[in-house]
Amino acid sequence: MDISPQCFSILLVLCIFIQSSAHGQSLKPEPFGRRAQAVETNKTLHETKTRFLLFGETNQGCQIRIHHLDTLQECGFNSSLPLVMIIHGWSESVQFSRSHVHLIGYSLGAHVSGFAGSSIGGTRKIGRITGLDAAGPLFEGSSPSNRLSPDDANFVDAIHTFTREHMGLSVGIKQPIGHYDFYPNGGSFQPGCHFLELYRHIAKHGLNAITQTIKCSHERSVHLFIDSLLHASTQSVAYLCSDMDSFSQGLCLSCKKGRCNTLGYHVRQEPRSKSKRLFLVTRAQSPFKVYHYQFKIQFINQTETPIQTTFTVSLLGTKEKMQKIPITLGKGIARNKTYSFLITLDVDIGELIMIKFKWESSAVWANVWNTVQTIIPWSTGPRHPGLVLKTIRVKAGETQQRTTFCSENTDDLQLRPTQEKIFVKCEIKSKTSKRKIR
């Protein structure tokens, strides 16, 4: 190869695609206990199978090693010169099926992956493309041919993590661009990435904390995908829904007819004619998985005006228990209305067997409540009106199990300020009542 007199650098990337069956290697992640061995194996494969060669005016192919920044200096890399990247693919003579290819692109790279997929001629497409918070500016609202789209591969999945708009633009694209589009925490912003977390980022990243905070939500898509590989036994599940508001009410925890899917590497690949938007809640750090529950409660408000208050729910499962999860119901509790809301847990508590529901009002408010009832003897309503809770219906998203809970004390169904009531499975309560009758 003749080198032009003009100084420039050419980075030659030899990407050798190796069919795993030919070498007896599995592409699936190893069990968690063998991760150290897997990392060492992957490191060896990177060093021996993929070569990064830098060609310049003074060298004829100096190898750059991954995670060894000193090799850049050794090879004479000059950051002030233009950089040309040549990426070698595979030849049809190798008889490697395109359907085995999985392209993963982050930000602008997601659309580049789409262009690579769409540019391949013939009837055989690339097997899969994953877009990790694909870039929004200049791509939002564009035609499918000008961005990543479901037509670019046999299966396209996308994870949207930073679609919040600033001056009409968002870093990540908001519109659906795949067969399955995942919107963790609504897709606009991610937990743990707010500027209020800056002090924590300073402790972790030092002077780079501000940069890390700004790109935190955008990069979360990458970490979510990596998380699906590191924690193969605890995959995050997302659910088909129209928007995050409906999802936050617990209205979308259905897995019927493909309405739910796994986020990340292990997604169930079902090409659809129409894009599906799926939502889920995640933790602020790895492992990101949470467990979703829909709670439906019918309140009977014995007062004339809506009650503005906060409740806490404590859950007891067969594996774990969770204490005092706060709940606030919008504009207050009106008369005879059923409320649905979403509760998420960081741990698997197993099968839910008992619920403690408490009206969290201050002692001052409780005294005022009782005083008002005492000084109004002419009131035609109940002497000590409150809220009546008959049943609590719960649906677990991950197991799809539905359970109805009844008050343990059927003689007094009223819930008053600072009071806590215990709810158990209705069938258990029914059996207990029958034994008492006998």
Short mmCIF file of C-alpha atoms in Angstrom, two decimals:
data_model
loop_
_atom_site.label_atom_id
_atom_site.label_comp_id
_atom_site.label_asym_id
_atom_site.label_seq_id
_atom_site.Cartn_x
_atom_site.Cartn_y
_atom_site.Cartn_z
CA MET A 1 0.00 0.00 0.00
CA ASP A 2 1.38 3.40 -1.01
CA ILE A 3 1.18 6.07 1.63
CA SER A 4 0.15 9.56 0.59
CA PRO A 5 2.65 12.34 1.31
CA GLN A 6 -0.02 14.03 3.37
CA CYS A 7 0.29 12.86 6.95
CA PHE A 8 -2.62 10.89 8.19
CA SER A 9 -3.35 7.82 10.28
CA ILE A 10 -5.23 4.76 9.21
CA LEU A 11 -6.61 2.50 11.86
CA LEU A 12 -7.19 -0.90 10.34
CA VAL A 13 -9.62 -2.94 12.35
CA LEU A 14 -9.70 -6.59 11.44
CA CYS A 15 -13.03 -7.78 12.74
CA ILE A 16 -12.99 -11.53 12.30
CA PHE A 17 -16.37 -13.15 12.71
CA ILE A 18 -15.95 -16.67 14.01
CA GLN A 19 -18.80 -19.12 14.08
CA SER A 20 -18.94 -20.35 17.62
CA SER A 21 -19.79 -23.93 16.76
CA ALA A 22 -16.56 -24.29 14.76
CA HIS A 23 -14.50 -23.58 17.88
CA GLY A 24 -16.72 -25.14 20.51
CA GLN A 25 -17.36 -21.77 22.14
CA SER A 26 -20.74 -20.69 23.44
CA LEU A 27 -22.00 -17.17 22.86
CA LYS A 28 -24.23 -17.36 25.90
CA PRO A 29 -22.99 -15.85 29.18
CA GLU A 30 -21.50 -18.25 31.72
CA PRO A 31 -23.12 -18.80 35.12
CA PHE A 32 -22.36 -16.04 37.61
CA GLY A 33 -19.98 -18.20 39.66
CA ARG A 34 -17.75 -18.77 36.63
CA ARG A 35 -17.66 -15.14 35.54
CA ALA A 36 -13.96 -14.68 36.35
CA GLN A 37 -13.07 -17.58 34.06
CA ALA A 38 -15.36 -16.23 31.34
CA VAL A 39 -13.79 -12.78 31.52
CA GLU A 40 -10.32 -14.31 31.19
CA THR A 41 -11.48 -16.38 28.20
CA ASN A 42 -13.04 -13.33 26.52
CA LYS A 43 -9.85 -11.36 27.13
CA THR A 44 -7.82 -14.08 25.40
CA LEU A 45 -10.21 -14.11 22.45
CA HIS A 46 -9.93 -10.33 22.10
CA GLU A 47 -6.14 -10.48 22.11
CA THR A 48 -5.77 -13.40 19.71
CA LYS A 49 -8.73 -13.15 17.33
CA THR A 50 -9.28 -9.43 16.78
CA ARG A 51 -6.37 -7.17 15.78
CA PHE A 52 -6.31 -3.36 15.76
CA LEU A 53 -3.49 -2.16 13.49
CA LEU A 54 -2.39 1.45 13.14
CA PHE A 55 -0.81 2.38 9.81
CA GLY A 56 1.08 5.65 9.57
CA GLU A 57 3.95 7.31 7.79
CA THR A 58 6.50 5.72 10.09
CA ASN A 59 5.05 2.23 10.57
CA GLN A 60 3.55 -0.57 8.50
CA GLY A 61 0.99 -1.91 10.95
CA CYS A 62 1.56 -1.39 14.67
CA GLN A 63 -0.86 -3.37 16.87
CA ILE A 64 -2.95 -1.47 19.42
CA ARG A 65 -4.06 -3.58 22.35
CA ILE A 66 -7.44 -3.13 24.02
CA HIS A 67 -7.29 -1.38 27.42
CA HIS A 68 -3.58 -0.60 26.92
CA LEU A 69 -3.44 3.15 26.23
CA ASP A 70 0.35 3.06 26.21
CA THR A 71 0.29 1.19 22.88
CA LEU A 72 -1.19 4.30 21.23
CA GLN A 73 1.95 6.21 22.11
CA GLU A 74 4.20 3.31 21.15
CA CYS A 75 2.56 3.15 17.72
CA GLY A 76 2.97 6.88 17.21
CA PHE A 77 -0.73 7.79 17.21
CA ASN A 78 -1.19 11.54 16.53
CA SER A 79 -4.59 12.87 17.66
CA SER A 80 -4.13 16.09 15.65
CA LEU A 81 -4.19 14.20 12.32
CA PRO A 82 -7.32 12.95 10.49
CA LEU A 83 -8.32 9.40 11.34
CA VAL A 84 -9.64 6.86 8.84
CA MET A 85 -11.17 3.67 10.24
CA ILE A 86 -11.36 0.63 7.97
CA ILE A 87 -13.58 -2.13 9.36
CA HIS A 88 -13.27 -5.50 7.66
CA GLY A 89 -16.34 -7.70 7.64
CA TRP A 90 -16.67 -11.27 6.44
CA SER A 91 -16.63 -12.91 3.05
CA GLU A 92 -19.40 -15.06 1.65
CA SER A 93 -16.72 -17.64 0.94
CA VAL A 94 -16.51 -18.25 4.67
CA GLN A 95 -20.13 -19.44 4.48
CA PHE A 96 -21.11 -17.44 7.53
CA SER A 97 -24.84 -16.77 7.67
CA ARG A 98 -25.91 -13.14 8.00
CA SER A 99 -28.69 -14.27 10.29
CA HIS A 100 -26.02 -15.01 12.92
CA VAL A 101 -24.85 -11.39 12.96
CA HIS A 102 -25.93 -9.12 15.83
CA LEU A 103 -25.01 -5.44 15.49
CA ILE A 104 -25.18 -3.31 18.65
CA GLY A 105 -25.01 0.44 18.20
CA TYR A 106 -24.99 3.18 20.83
CA SER A 107 -26.27 6.71 20.13
CA LEU A 108 -25.23 7.63 16.57
CA GLY A 109 -23.83 4.11 16.24
CA ALA A 110 -27.38 2.74 16.40
CA HIS A 111 -28.26 4.48 13.14
CA VAL A 112 -24.91 3.47 11.62
CA SER A 113 -25.85 -0.14 12.39
CA GLY A 114 -29.16 0.47 10.67
CA PHE A 115 -27.44 1.86 7.57
CA ALA A 116 -25.11 -1.15 7.53
CA GLY A 117 -28.09 -3.49 7.68
CA SER A 118 -30.10 -1.70 5.01
CA SER A 119 -27.14 -1.43 2.61
CA ILE A 120 -26.70 -5.20 2.36
CA GLY A 121 -28.33 -6.41 -0.82
CA GLY A 122 -30.21 -9.63 -1.39
CA THR A 123 -33.04 -11.27 0.49
CA ARG A 124 -30.97 -12.39 3.49
CA LYS A 125 -30.83 -9.73 6.19
CA ILE A 126 -28.64 -9.29 9.23
CA GLY A 127 -30.05 -11.33 12.10
CA ARG A 128 -30.43 -8.64 14.74
CA ILE A 129 -29.69 -4.99 15.44
CA THR A 130 -29.90 -3.48 18.93
CA GLY A 131 -30.10 0.31 19.23
CA LEU A 132 -28.92 1.69 22.57
CA ASP A 133 -30.53 5.13 23.03
CA ALA A 134 -30.23 5.92 19.35
CA ALA A 135 -29.36 9.56 18.62
CA GLY A 136 -32.30 11.97 18.43
CA PRO A 137 -31.08 15.20 16.76
CA LEU A 138 -31.55 15.10 12.94
CA PHE A 139 -33.16 11.65 13.23
CA GLU A 140 -36.35 12.30 15.21
CA GLY A 141 -39.29 12.25 12.81
CA SER A 142 -37.20 11.24 9.80
CA SER A 143 -38.23 8.51 7.36
CA PRO A 144 -37.26 4.88 8.09
CA SER A 145 -34.66 4.95 5.31
CA ASN A 146 -32.80 7.77 7.10
CA ARG A 147 -32.53 6.13 10.52
CA LEU A 148 -32.57 2.76 12.27
CA SER A 149 -35.83 0.99 11.47
CA PRO A 150 -37.38 -2.51 11.68
CA ASP A 151 -36.54 -3.09 8.00
CA ASP A 152 -32.79 -3.09 8.65
CA ALA A 153 -32.59 -6.60 10.15
CA ASN A 154 -34.68 -9.68 10.83
CA PHE A 155 -35.17 -8.34 14.34
CA VAL A 156 -34.57 -4.86 15.73
CA ASP A 157 -34.86 -3.92 19.40
CA ALA A 158 -34.20 -0.49 20.89
CA ILE A 159 -33.69 0.85 24.43
CA HIS A 160 -34.63 4.52 25.01
CA THR A 161 -33.17 6.14 28.14
CA PHE A 162 -32.70 9.89 27.54
CA THR A 163 -35.55 11.34 25.45
CA ARG A 164 -36.15 14.41 27.63
CA GLU A 165 -36.35 17.47 25.38
CA HIS A 166 -34.24 20.61 25.74
CA MET A 167 -35.12 23.46 23.39
CA GLY A 168 -37.05 21.08 21.19
CA LEU A 169 -34.28 18.48 20.93
CA SER A 170 -33.51 15.30 22.86
CA VAL A 171 -30.23 13.40 23.04
CA GLY A 172 -31.97 10.08 22.44
CA ILE A 173 -34.68 9.44 19.87
CA LYS A 174 -38.17 9.13 21.30
CA GLN A 175 -40.16 7.57 18.47
CA PRO A 176 -40.27 3.77 18.07
CA ILE A 177 -37.56 2.51 15.73
CA GLY A 178 -37.64 -1.27 16.21
CA HIS A 179 -39.90 -4.28 16.47
CA TYR A 180 -39.72 -3.85 20.26
CA ASP A 181 -38.93 -0.46 21.82
CA PHE A 182 -38.14 -0.41 25.53
CA TYR A 183 -38.66 2.72 27.65
CA PRO A 184 -37.10 2.17 31.12
CA ASN A 185 -38.64 4.57 33.65
CA GLY A 186 -40.55 6.19 30.79
CA GLY A 187 -37.41 6.66 28.69
CA SER A 188 -37.08 10.40 29.34
CA PHE A 189 -34.65 10.29 32.28
CA GLN A 190 -33.08 7.68 34.53
CA PRO A 191 -32.92 7.30 38.33
CA GLY A 192 -29.56 8.19 39.88
CA CYS A 193 -28.74 10.64 37.05
CA HIS A 194 -30.17 13.86 38.48
CA PHE A 195 -27.84 16.76 39.29
CA LEU A 196 -28.73 16.13 42.93
CA GLU A 197 -26.58 13.01 42.52
CA LEU A 198 -23.56 15.16 41.57
CA TYR A 199 -21.88 14.74 44.97
CA ARG A 200 -22.05 10.96 44.63
CA HIS A 201 -20.61 11.21 41.12
CA ILE A 202 -17.78 13.45 42.38
CA ALA A 203 -16.80 10.80 44.92
CA LYS A 204 -16.75 8.18 42.17
CA HIS A 205 -15.47 10.07 39.11
CA GLY A 206 -13.63 13.09 40.57
CA LEU A 207 -13.22 16.00 38.13
CA ASN A 208 -15.19 14.11 35.46
CA ALA A 209 -18.31 14.10 37.65
CA ILE A 210 -20.18 16.81 35.72
CA THR A 211 -19.59 15.05 32.40
CA GLN A 212 -20.66 11.74 33.91
CA THR A 213 -23.83 13.32 35.32
CA ILE A 214 -24.78 14.87 31.98
CA LYS A 215 -24.34 11.67 29.98
CA CYS A 216 -25.58 9.39 32.76
CA SER A 217 -29.07 8.80 31.32
CA HIS A 218 -27.78 8.43 27.76
CA GLU A 219 -25.24 5.79 28.79
CA ARG A 220 -27.74 3.95 30.98
CA SER A 221 -28.94 2.10 27.87
CA VAL A 222 -25.47 0.53 27.57
CA HIS A 223 -25.38 -0.46 31.23
CA LEU A 224 -28.86 -1.96 31.04
CA PHE A 225 -27.79 -4.15 28.13
CA ILE A 226 -24.60 -5.22 29.93
CA ASP A 227 -26.69 -5.93 33.03
CA SER A 228 -28.80 -8.42 31.04
CA LEU A 229 -25.59 -10.38 30.34
CA LEU A 230 -24.17 -10.21 33.86
CA HIS A 231 -27.44 -11.24 35.55
CA ALA A 232 -28.91 -13.79 33.17
CA SER A 233 -31.00 -15.37 35.92
CA THR A 234 -32.71 -12.10 36.91
CA GLN A 235 -33.84 -10.50 33.68
CA SER A 236 -35.76 -7.21 33.62
CA VAL A 237 -39.26 -7.59 32.20
CA ALA A 238 -41.05 -4.79 30.32
CA TYR A 239 -44.75 -4.52 29.50
CA LEU A 240 -46.72 -3.20 26.54
CA CYS A 241 -48.33 0.14 27.43
CA SER A 242 -49.44 3.39 25.80
CA ASP A 243 -47.44 5.70 28.10
CA MET A 244 -45.66 5.90 31.45
CA ASP A 245 -48.64 7.50 33.21
CA SER A 246 -50.80 4.45 32.53
CA PHE A 247 -47.93 2.17 33.48
CA SER A 248 -47.46 4.01 36.81
CA GLN A 249 -51.06 3.16 37.63
CA GLY A 250 -50.27 -0.53 37.23
CA LEU A 251 -52.64 -0.87 34.28
CA CYS A 252 -50.25 -2.63 31.91
CA LEU A 253 -48.80 -5.67 33.69
CA SER A 254 -50.06 -8.24 31.18
CA CYS A 255 -48.04 -10.88 29.36
CA LYS A 256 -50.90 -12.23 27.23
CA LYS A 257 -50.32 -12.44 23.48
CA GLY A 258 -46.75 -11.17 23.65
CA ARG A 259 -47.54 -8.07 25.71
CA CYS A 260 -44.35 -8.42 27.76
CA ASN A 261 -40.75 -9.13 26.86
CA THR A 262 -37.26 -9.29 28.35
CA LEU A 263 -35.03 -6.24 28.06
CA GLY A 264 -31.51 -6.74 26.73
CA TYR A 265 -29.57 -9.57 25.16
CA HIS A 266 -32.11 -12.28 25.99
CA VAL A 267 -35.10 -10.51 24.41
CA ARG A 268 -37.68 -12.80 22.85
CA GLN A 269 -37.22 -12.18 19.14
CA GLU A 270 -40.64 -11.83 17.53
CA PRO A 271 -40.58 -9.62 14.42
CA ARG A 272 -43.81 -7.62 14.21
CA SER A 273 -45.35 -5.54 11.45
CA LYS A 274 -45.94 -2.76 13.99
CA SER A 275 -43.54 -1.50 16.64
CA LYS A 276 -44.37 -2.32 20.26
CA ARG A 277 -43.67 0.17 23.05
CA LEU A 278 -42.81 -1.52 26.34
CA PHE A 279 -42.29 0.13 29.73
CA LEU A 280 -40.65 -0.89 32.99
CA VAL A 281 -39.14 0.54 36.17
CA THR A 282 -35.49 -0.04 37.07
CA ARG A 283 -33.16 0.58 40.00
CA ALA A 284 -30.57 3.36 39.92
CA GLN A 285 -27.67 0.90 39.80
CA SER A 286 -26.86 -2.66 38.78
CA PRO A 287 -28.53 -5.07 39.16
CA PHE A 288 -31.30 -2.92 37.65
CA LYS A 289 -34.19 -5.38 37.91
CA VAL A 290 -37.25 -4.60 40.02
CA TYR A 291 -40.45 -6.56 40.65
CA HIS A 292 -43.70 -4.92 39.52
CA TYR A 293 -47.03 -5.17 41.37
CA GLN A 294 -50.42 -3.68 40.58
CA PHE A 295 -52.56 -2.79 43.61
CA LYS A 296 -56.30 -2.12 43.18
CA ILE A 297 -58.18 -0.81 46.23
CA GLN A 298 -61.80 0.27 46.49
CA PHE A 299 -62.18 2.98 49.12
CA ILE A 300 -65.49 4.06 50.62
CA ASN A 301 -65.04 7.63 51.84
CA GLN A 302 -67.63 8.38 54.52
CA THR A 303 -66.97 12.11 54.42
CA GLU A 304 -68.31 14.61 51.89
CA THR A 305 -64.92 15.91 50.71
CA PRO A 306 -61.90 14.10 49.21
CA ILE A 307 -59.33 13.04 51.80
CA GLN A 308 -55.76 14.18 51.12
CA THR A 309 -53.38 11.84 52.88
CA THR A 310 -50.51 9.41 52.56
CA PHE A 311 -50.55 5.68 53.20
CA THR A 312 -47.82 3.12 53.73
CA VAL A 313 -47.91 -0.52 52.70
CA SER A 314 -45.84 -3.26 54.32
CA LEU A 315 -45.62 -6.55 52.44
CA LEU A 316 -44.85 -10.02 53.73
CA GLY A 317 -43.83 -12.71 51.25
CA THR A 318 -42.64 -16.28 51.48
CA LYS A 319 -39.01 -15.12 50.96
CA GLU A 320 -38.72 -11.54 52.23
CA LYS A 321 -40.69 -8.67 53.75
CA MET A 322 -40.79 -4.98 52.82
CA GLN A 323 -41.61 -2.28 55.35
CA LYS A 324 -43.57 0.96 54.89
CA ILE A 325 -43.68 1.70 51.18
CA PRO A 326 -45.21 5.21 50.83
CA ILE A 327 -48.31 5.73 48.64
CA THR A 328 -49.97 9.01 47.67
CA LEU A 329 -53.17 8.87 45.65
CA GLY A 330 -53.31 11.89 43.36
CA LYS A 331 -55.93 14.51 44.24
CA GLY A 332 -57.26 12.68 47.25
CA ILE A 333 -59.73 9.89 47.90
CA ALA A 334 -63.24 10.55 46.66
CA ARG A 335 -66.36 8.62 47.62
CA ASN A 336 -66.74 5.03 46.42
CA LYS A 337 -63.89 4.92 43.95
CA THR A 338 -61.39 2.20 42.99
CA TYR A 339 -57.75 3.25 42.77
CA SER A 340 -55.02 1.42 40.87
CA PHE A 341 -51.32 2.07 41.42
CA LEU A 342 -47.94 0.47 40.81
CA ILE A 343 -45.56 -0.74 43.51
CA THR A 344 -42.03 -1.87 42.64
CA LEU A 345 -39.66 -3.85 44.85
CA ASP A 346 -35.89 -4.21 44.58
CA VAL A 347 -35.94 -7.77 45.91
CA ASP A 348 -37.95 -10.89 45.23
CA ILE A 349 -40.18 -11.39 48.26
CA GLY A 350 -41.69 -14.58 46.85
CA GLU A 351 -45.42 -15.20 47.00
CA LEU A 352 -47.25 -12.36 48.76
CA ILE A 353 -49.14 -13.65 51.79
CA MET A 354 -49.95 -10.60 53.95
CA ILE A 355 -50.39 -6.82 53.57
CA LYS A 356 -50.28 -4.16 56.29
CA PHE A 357 -52.04 -0.97 55.20
CA LYS A 358 -51.59 2.15 57.34
CA TRP A 359 -53.09 5.64 57.19
CA GLU A 360 -50.01 7.80 57.81
CA SER A 361 -51.38 10.93 59.52
CA SER A 362 -49.68 12.83 62.30
CA ALA A 363 -50.87 12.51 65.89
CA VAL A 364 -51.96 16.19 65.72
CA TRP A 365 -54.22 15.48 62.76
CA ALA A 366 -55.64 12.42 64.49
CA ASN A 367 -56.53 14.51 67.59
CA VAL A 368 -58.17 17.17 65.42
CA TRP A 369 -60.14 14.46 63.60
CA ASN A 370 -61.46 12.98 66.86
CA THR A 371 -62.20 16.44 68.38
CA VAL A 372 -64.27 17.51 65.38
CA GLN A 373 -66.31 14.33 65.64
CA THR A 374 -66.93 14.96 69.35
CA ILE A 375 -68.06 18.62 69.13
CA ILE A 376 -70.53 17.97 66.32
CA PRO A 377 -73.16 15.81 68.06
CA TRP A 378 -75.82 16.77 65.50
CA SER A 379 -73.89 15.06 62.65
CA THR A 380 -76.14 12.59 60.83
CA GLY A 381 -73.23 10.44 59.63
CA PRO A 382 -71.25 7.84 61.56
CA ARG A 383 -69.84 9.05 64.87
CA HIS A 384 -66.25 8.37 63.78
CA PRO A 385 -66.30 8.28 59.99
CA GLY A 386 -63.20 7.19 58.12
CA LEU A 387 -62.27 5.10 55.11
CA VAL A 388 -63.64 1.64 54.49
CA LEU A 389 -61.36 -0.87 52.77
CA LYS A 390 -63.05 -4.13 51.87
CA THR A 391 -60.49 -5.83 49.64
CA ILE A 392 -57.08 -5.28 48.07
CA ARG A 393 -56.45 -6.94 44.71
CA VAL A 394 -52.84 -7.54 43.72
CA LYS A 395 -51.29 -8.69 40.45
CA ALA A 396 -47.59 -9.63 40.25
CA GLY A 397 -46.18 -8.68 36.87
CA GLU A 398 -43.28 -11.13 36.82
CA THR A 399 -45.37 -14.18 37.79
CA GLN A 400 -48.75 -12.94 36.46
CA GLN A 401 -50.32 -14.20 39.71
CA ARG A 402 -53.52 -12.49 40.89
CA THR A 403 -54.50 -12.50 44.57
CA THR A 404 -57.34 -10.87 46.52
CA PHE A 405 -56.72 -9.87 50.14
CA CYS A 406 -59.44 -9.34 52.77
CA SER A 407 -59.32 -7.56 56.11
CA GLU A 408 -58.26 -9.86 58.94
CA ASN A 409 -60.83 -8.19 61.21
CA THR A 410 -64.21 -8.31 59.45
CA ASP A 411 -65.99 -6.77 62.45
CA ASP A 412 -64.44 -3.34 61.81
CA LEU A 413 -63.59 -2.43 58.21
CA GLN A 414 -62.97 1.27 58.90
CA LEU A 415 -59.50 2.74 58.62
CA ARG A 416 -58.81 5.89 60.63
CA PRO A 417 -55.81 8.26 60.90
CA THR A 418 -52.63 6.56 62.26
CA GLN A 419 -54.42 3.20 62.19
CA GLU A 420 -52.99 0.10 60.53
CA LYS A 421 -55.01 -2.83 59.21
CA ILE A 422 -53.85 -6.30 58.26
CA PHE A 423 -55.06 -8.01 55.07
CA VAL A 424 -54.64 -11.71 54.33
CA LYS A 425 -55.61 -13.89 51.39
CA CYS A 426 -59.38 -14.06 51.17
CA GLU A 427 -59.49 -17.84 50.71
CA ILE A 428 -57.45 -18.29 53.91
CA LYS A 429 -59.74 -15.89 55.74
CA SER A 430 -62.77 -17.78 54.45
CA LYS A 431 -61.43 -21.12 55.69
CA THR A 432 -60.67 -19.62 59.11
CA SER A 433 -64.23 -18.27 59.40
CA LYS A 434 -65.70 -21.65 58.52
CA ARG A 435 -63.65 -23.37 61.24
CA LYS A 436 -64.95 -20.83 63.78
CA ILE A 437 -68.54 -21.55 62.75
CA ARG A 438 -68.03 -25.27 63.21
#
